[in-house]
Amino acid sequence: MKTNKYNLSISSNMFQEKVLELTKKIPKGKVTTYKEIAKKLKSKAYRAVGTALRNNKTPIIIPCHRVVNSNGSVGSYKGVENSKEKIKLLRKEGVKVVNGKLDLEEYLFLDLS
DNA sequence: CCCTTGACCAAAC
DNA sequence: GGTTTGGCCAAGG
């Protein structure tokens, strides 16, 4: 979907908005994956989810550090892979991170309604 | 418009 | 266990 006859974007930003909304719902001490967020949006735009979070201007309000890769590695934060800051935040919330990875079986939060 | 770039994923080496 | 490869799709140039 691109533009309408007035050359205005139709559904741009909606994707990002939804991503941020879902991210806000992740409880402290839990995480979710880029894939699960995309799935909730009925999309396979895994990468676009990352793009949306990168665009996030309010990292405190939007806890984007709780979004990780589906293989259990923490992924990136503020454009930096395996960000020390991201790991720190997660640990502070009670998530065990070992060697840049965590146990999804234990921490994955799926009920994003 | 077309082309490139990613905070990714799954499968295959 | 790890690295590479092709695919994915929204955004920006």
PDB file of C-alpha atoms (C1' of nucleotides) in Angstrom:
ATOM      1  CA  MET A   1       0.000   0.000   0.000  1.00  0.00           C
ATOM      2  CA  LYS A   2       1.489   3.321  -0.949  1.00  0.00           C
ATOM      3  CA  THR A   3      -0.311   6.577  -1.567  1.00  0.00           C
ATOM      4  CA  ASN A   4      -3.798   7.755  -2.352  1.00  0.00           C
ATOM      5  CA  LYS A   5      -4.823  10.287  -4.965  1.00  0.00           C
ATOM      6  CA  TYR A   6      -3.775  13.161  -2.726  1.00  0.00           C
ATOM      7  CA  ASN A   7      -0.327  11.642  -2.552  1.00  0.00           C
ATOM      8  CA  LEU A   8      -0.716  11.061   1.186  1.00  0.00           C
ATOM      9  CA  SER A   9       0.440   7.983   2.953  1.00  0.00           C
ATOM     10  CA  ILE A  10      -2.364   5.642   3.838  1.00  0.00           C
ATOM     11  CA  SER A  11      -1.146   3.099   6.316  1.00  0.00           C
ATOM     12  CA  SER A  12       2.368   4.264   6.945  1.00  0.00           C
ATOM     13  CA  ASN A  13       3.087   4.807  10.624  1.00  0.00           C
ATOM     14  CA  MET A  14       0.303   2.424  11.513  1.00  0.00           C
ATOM     15  CA  PHE A  15       2.732  -0.417  11.448  1.00  0.00           C
ATOM     16  CA  GLN A  16       5.129   1.393  13.717  1.00  0.00           C
ATOM     17  CA  GLU A  17       2.345   2.476  16.032  1.00  0.00           C
ATOM     18  CA  LYS A  18       1.139  -1.071  16.489  1.00  0.00           C
ATOM     19  CA  VAL A  19       4.638  -2.294  17.124  1.00  0.00           C
ATOM     20  CA  LEU A  20       5.156   0.285  19.839  1.00  0.00           C
ATOM     21  CA  GLU A  21       1.767  -0.455  21.370  1.00  0.00           C
ATOM     22  CA  LEU A  22       2.560  -4.135  21.684  1.00  0.00           C
ATOM     23  CA  THR A  23       5.996  -3.443  23.046  1.00  0.00           C
ATOM     24  CA  LYS A  24       4.509  -1.397  25.851  1.00  0.00           C
ATOM     25  CA  LYS A  25       2.546  -4.437  27.005  1.00  0.00           C
ATOM     26  CA  ILE A  26       5.522  -6.614  27.773  1.00  0.00           C
ATOM     27  CA  PRO A  27       5.718  -6.987  31.551  1.00  0.00           C
ATOM     28  CA  LYS A  28       8.904  -6.420  33.468  1.00  0.00           C
ATOM     29  CA  GLY A  29      11.011  -9.522  33.710  1.00  0.00           C
ATOM     30  CA  LYS A  30       9.639 -10.940  30.479  1.00  0.00           C
ATOM     31  CA  VAL A  31      10.628 -10.574  26.833  1.00  0.00           C
ATOM     32  CA  THR A  32       9.189 -11.180  23.401  1.00  0.00           C
ATOM     33  CA  THR A  33      10.654 -11.555  19.943  1.00  0.00           C
ATOM     34  CA  TYR A  34      10.533  -9.515  16.766  1.00  0.00           C
ATOM     35  CA  LYS A  35       8.873 -12.465  15.145  1.00  0.00           C
ATOM     36  CA  GLU A  36       6.032 -12.679  17.651  1.00  0.00           C
ATOM     37  CA  ILE A  37       5.275  -8.996  17.250  1.00  0.00           C
ATOM     38  CA  ALA A  38       5.159  -9.365  13.500  1.00  0.00           C
ATOM     39  CA  LYS A  39       2.913 -12.377  13.875  1.00  0.00           C
ATOM     40  CA  LYS A  40       0.462 -10.396  15.964  1.00  0.00           C
ATOM     41  CA  LEU A  41       0.337  -7.879  13.137  1.00  0.00           C
ATOM     42  CA  LYS A  42      -0.424 -10.648  10.664  1.00  0.00           C
ATOM     43  CA  SER A  43       2.780  -9.885   8.895  1.00  0.00           C
ATOM     44  CA  LYS A  44       6.148 -11.404   8.201  1.00  0.00           C
ATOM     45  CA  ALA A  45       7.889  -8.096   8.424  1.00  0.00           C
ATOM     46  CA  TYR A  46      10.327  -9.209  11.078  1.00  0.00           C
ATOM     47  CA  ARG A  47      12.883  -6.736   9.924  1.00  0.00           C
ATOM     48  CA  ALA A  48      10.424  -3.908   9.726  1.00  0.00           C
ATOM     49  CA  VAL A  49       9.656  -4.460  13.400  1.00  0.00           C
ATOM     50  CA  GLY A  50      13.267  -3.690  14.109  1.00  0.00           C
ATOM     51  CA  THR A  51      13.048  -0.639  11.897  1.00  0.00           C
ATOM     52  CA  ALA A  52      10.060   0.588  13.874  1.00  0.00           C
ATOM     53  CA  LEU A  53      11.802   0.190  17.203  1.00  0.00           C
ATOM     54  CA  ARG A  54      14.910   1.865  15.895  1.00  0.00           C
ATOM     55  CA  ASN A  55      12.738   4.848  15.136  1.00  0.00           C
ATOM     56  CA  ASN A  56      11.507   4.828  18.715  1.00  0.00           C
ATOM     57  CA  LYS A  57      12.221   8.156  20.360  1.00  0.00           C
ATOM     58  CA  THR A  58      11.077   7.262  23.878  1.00  0.00           C
ATOM     59  CA  PRO A  59      13.122   4.290  25.081  1.00  0.00           C
ATOM     60  CA  ILE A  60      11.946   4.632  28.682  1.00  0.00           C
ATOM     61  CA  ILE A  61       8.242   4.687  27.914  1.00  0.00           C
ATOM     62  CA  ILE A  62       8.631   2.052  25.233  1.00  0.00           C
ATOM     63  CA  PRO A  63      10.637  -0.793  26.779  1.00  0.00           C
ATOM     64  CA  CYS A  64      12.228  -1.895  23.554  1.00  0.00           C
ATOM     65  CA  HIS A  65      14.990  -3.676  25.451  1.00  0.00           C
ATOM     66  CA  ARG A  66      12.437  -6.414  26.122  1.00  0.00           C
ATOM     67  CA  VAL A  67      12.377  -7.399  22.461  1.00  0.00           C
ATOM     68  CA  VAL A  68      14.947 -10.006  21.506  1.00  0.00           C
ATOM     69  CA  ASN A  69      15.840 -12.386  18.694  1.00  0.00           C
ATOM     70  CA  SER A  70      13.917 -15.616  18.346  1.00  0.00           C
ATOM     71  CA  ASN A  71      17.044 -17.709  18.777  1.00  0.00           C
ATOM     72  CA  GLY A  72      17.453 -16.320  22.279  1.00  0.00           C
ATOM     73  CA  SER A  73      20.235 -13.846  21.674  1.00  0.00           C
ATOM     74  CA  VAL A  74      19.499 -10.354  22.858  1.00  0.00           C
ATOM     75  CA  GLY A  75      19.809  -8.674  19.487  1.00  0.00           C
ATOM     76  CA  SER A  76      20.484  -4.990  19.155  1.00  0.00           C
ATOM     77  CA  TYR A  77      19.665  -1.808  21.001  1.00  0.00           C
ATOM     78  CA  LYS A  78      20.099   1.734  19.773  1.00  0.00           C
ATOM     79  CA  GLY A  79      21.740   0.373  16.677  1.00  0.00           C
ATOM     80  CA  VAL A  80      24.344  -1.604  18.613  1.00  0.00           C
ATOM     81  CA  GLU A  81      24.436  -5.380  18.516  1.00  0.00           C
ATOM     82  CA  ASN A  82      24.736  -7.117  21.863  1.00  0.00           C
ATOM     83  CA  SER A  83      24.376  -3.767  23.547  1.00  0.00           C
ATOM     84  CA  LYS A  84      25.778  -3.819  27.050  1.00  0.00           C
ATOM     85  CA  GLU A  85      23.085  -1.390  28.060  1.00  0.00           C
ATOM     86  CA  LYS A  86      20.312  -3.662  26.861  1.00  0.00           C
ATOM     87  CA  ILE A  87      21.746  -6.584  28.769  1.00  0.00           C
ATOM     88  CA  LYS A  88      22.070  -4.472  31.873  1.00  0.00           C
ATOM     89  CA  LEU A  89      18.465  -3.366  31.713  1.00  0.00           C
ATOM     90  CA  LEU A  90      17.269  -6.940  31.293  1.00  0.00           C
ATOM     91  CA  ARG A  91      19.341  -8.173  34.195  1.00  0.00           C
ATOM     92  CA  LYS A  92      18.043  -5.379  36.339  1.00  0.00           C
ATOM     93  CA  GLU A  93      14.562  -6.717  35.657  1.00  0.00           C
ATOM     94  CA  GLY A  94      15.489 -10.220  36.678  1.00  0.00           C
ATOM     95  CA  VAL A  95      16.275 -11.768  33.309  1.00  0.00           C
ATOM     96  CA  LYS A  96      19.342 -13.958  33.295  1.00  0.00           C
ATOM     97  CA  VAL A  97      21.560 -13.214  30.332  1.00  0.00           C
ATOM     98  CA  VAL A  98      24.462 -15.533  29.715  1.00  0.00           C
ATOM     99  CA  ASN A  99      26.914 -14.914  26.925  1.00  0.00           C
ATOM    100  CA  GLY A 100      24.511 -12.527  25.211  1.00  0.00           C
ATOM    101  CA  LYS A 101      21.700 -15.059  25.325  1.00  0.00           C
ATOM    102  CA  LEU A 102      18.698 -15.851  27.464  1.00  0.00           C
ATOM    103  CA  ASP A 103      16.271 -18.721  27.932  1.00  0.00           C
ATOM    104  CA  LEU A 104      13.174 -18.052  25.871  1.00  0.00           C
ATOM    105  CA  GLU A 105      11.315 -20.978  27.420  1.00  0.00           C
ATOM    106  CA  GLU A 106      11.491 -19.153  30.689  1.00  0.00           C
ATOM    107  CA  TYR A 107      11.045 -15.520  29.745  1.00  0.00           C
ATOM    108  CA  LEU A 108       9.026 -15.391  26.543  1.00  0.00           C
ATOM    109  CA  PHE A 109       5.799 -13.471  26.931  1.00  0.00           C
ATOM    110  CA  LEU A 110       3.155 -14.343  24.344  1.00  0.00           C
ATOM    111  CA  ASP A 111      -0.135 -12.994  25.592  1.00  0.00           C
ATOM    112  CA  LEU A 112      -0.019  -9.710  23.720  1.00  0.00           C
ATOM    113  CA  SER A 113      -3.768  -9.683  23.108  1.00  0.00           C
TER     114      SER A 113
ATOM    115  C1'  DC B   1       9.180   4.837  -9.481  1.00  0.00           C
ATOM    116  C1'  DC B   2      13.459   1.772  -8.647  1.00  0.00           C
ATOM    117  C1'  DC B   3      17.194   0.676  -5.460  1.00  0.00           C
ATOM    118  C1'  DT B   4      19.305  -0.016  -1.085  1.00  0.00           C
ATOM    119  C1'  DT B   5      19.329  -0.686   3.737  1.00  0.00           C
ATOM    120  C1'  DG B   6      18.331  -2.961   8.093  1.00  0.00           C
ATOM    121  C1'  DA B   7      17.539  -3.581  16.339  1.00  0.00           C
ATOM    122  C1'  DC B   8      15.291 -10.319  11.659  1.00  0.00           C
ATOM    123  C1'  DC B   9      14.385 -15.512  10.541  1.00  0.00           C
ATOM    124  C1'  DA B  10      14.899 -20.344   9.108  1.00  0.00           C
ATOM    125  C1'  DA B  11      17.358 -23.607   6.831  1.00  0.00           C
ATOM    126  C1'  DA B  12      21.512 -25.302   5.287  1.00  0.00           C
ATOM    127  C1'  DC B  13      26.139 -26.005   5.321  1.00  0.00           C
TER     128       DC B  13
ATOM    129  C1'  DG C   1      28.033 -25.250  18.762  1.00  0.00           C
ATOM    130  C1'  DG C   2      29.019 -21.305  14.644  1.00  0.00           C
ATOM    131  C1'  DT C   3      28.669 -18.905  10.025  1.00  0.00           C
ATOM    132  C1'  DT C   4      26.481 -18.111   5.301  1.00  0.00           C
ATOM    133  C1'  DT C   5      22.456 -17.643   2.275  1.00  0.00           C
ATOM    134  C1'  DG C   6      18.180 -16.470   0.590  1.00  0.00           C
ATOM    135  C1'  DG C   7      14.021 -14.482   1.894  1.00  0.00           C
ATOM    136  C1'  DC C   8      11.181 -11.191   4.152  1.00  0.00           C
ATOM    137  C1'  DC C   9       8.943  -6.250   4.045  1.00  0.00           C
ATOM    138  C1'  DA C  10       8.718  -1.302   5.648  1.00  0.00           C
ATOM    139  C1'  DA C  11      11.368   3.088   5.038  1.00  0.00           C
ATOM    140  C1'  DG C  12      14.297   6.293   3.006  1.00  0.00           C
ATOM    141  C1'  DG C  13      17.095   7.994  -0.748  1.00  0.00           C
TER     142       DG C  13
END
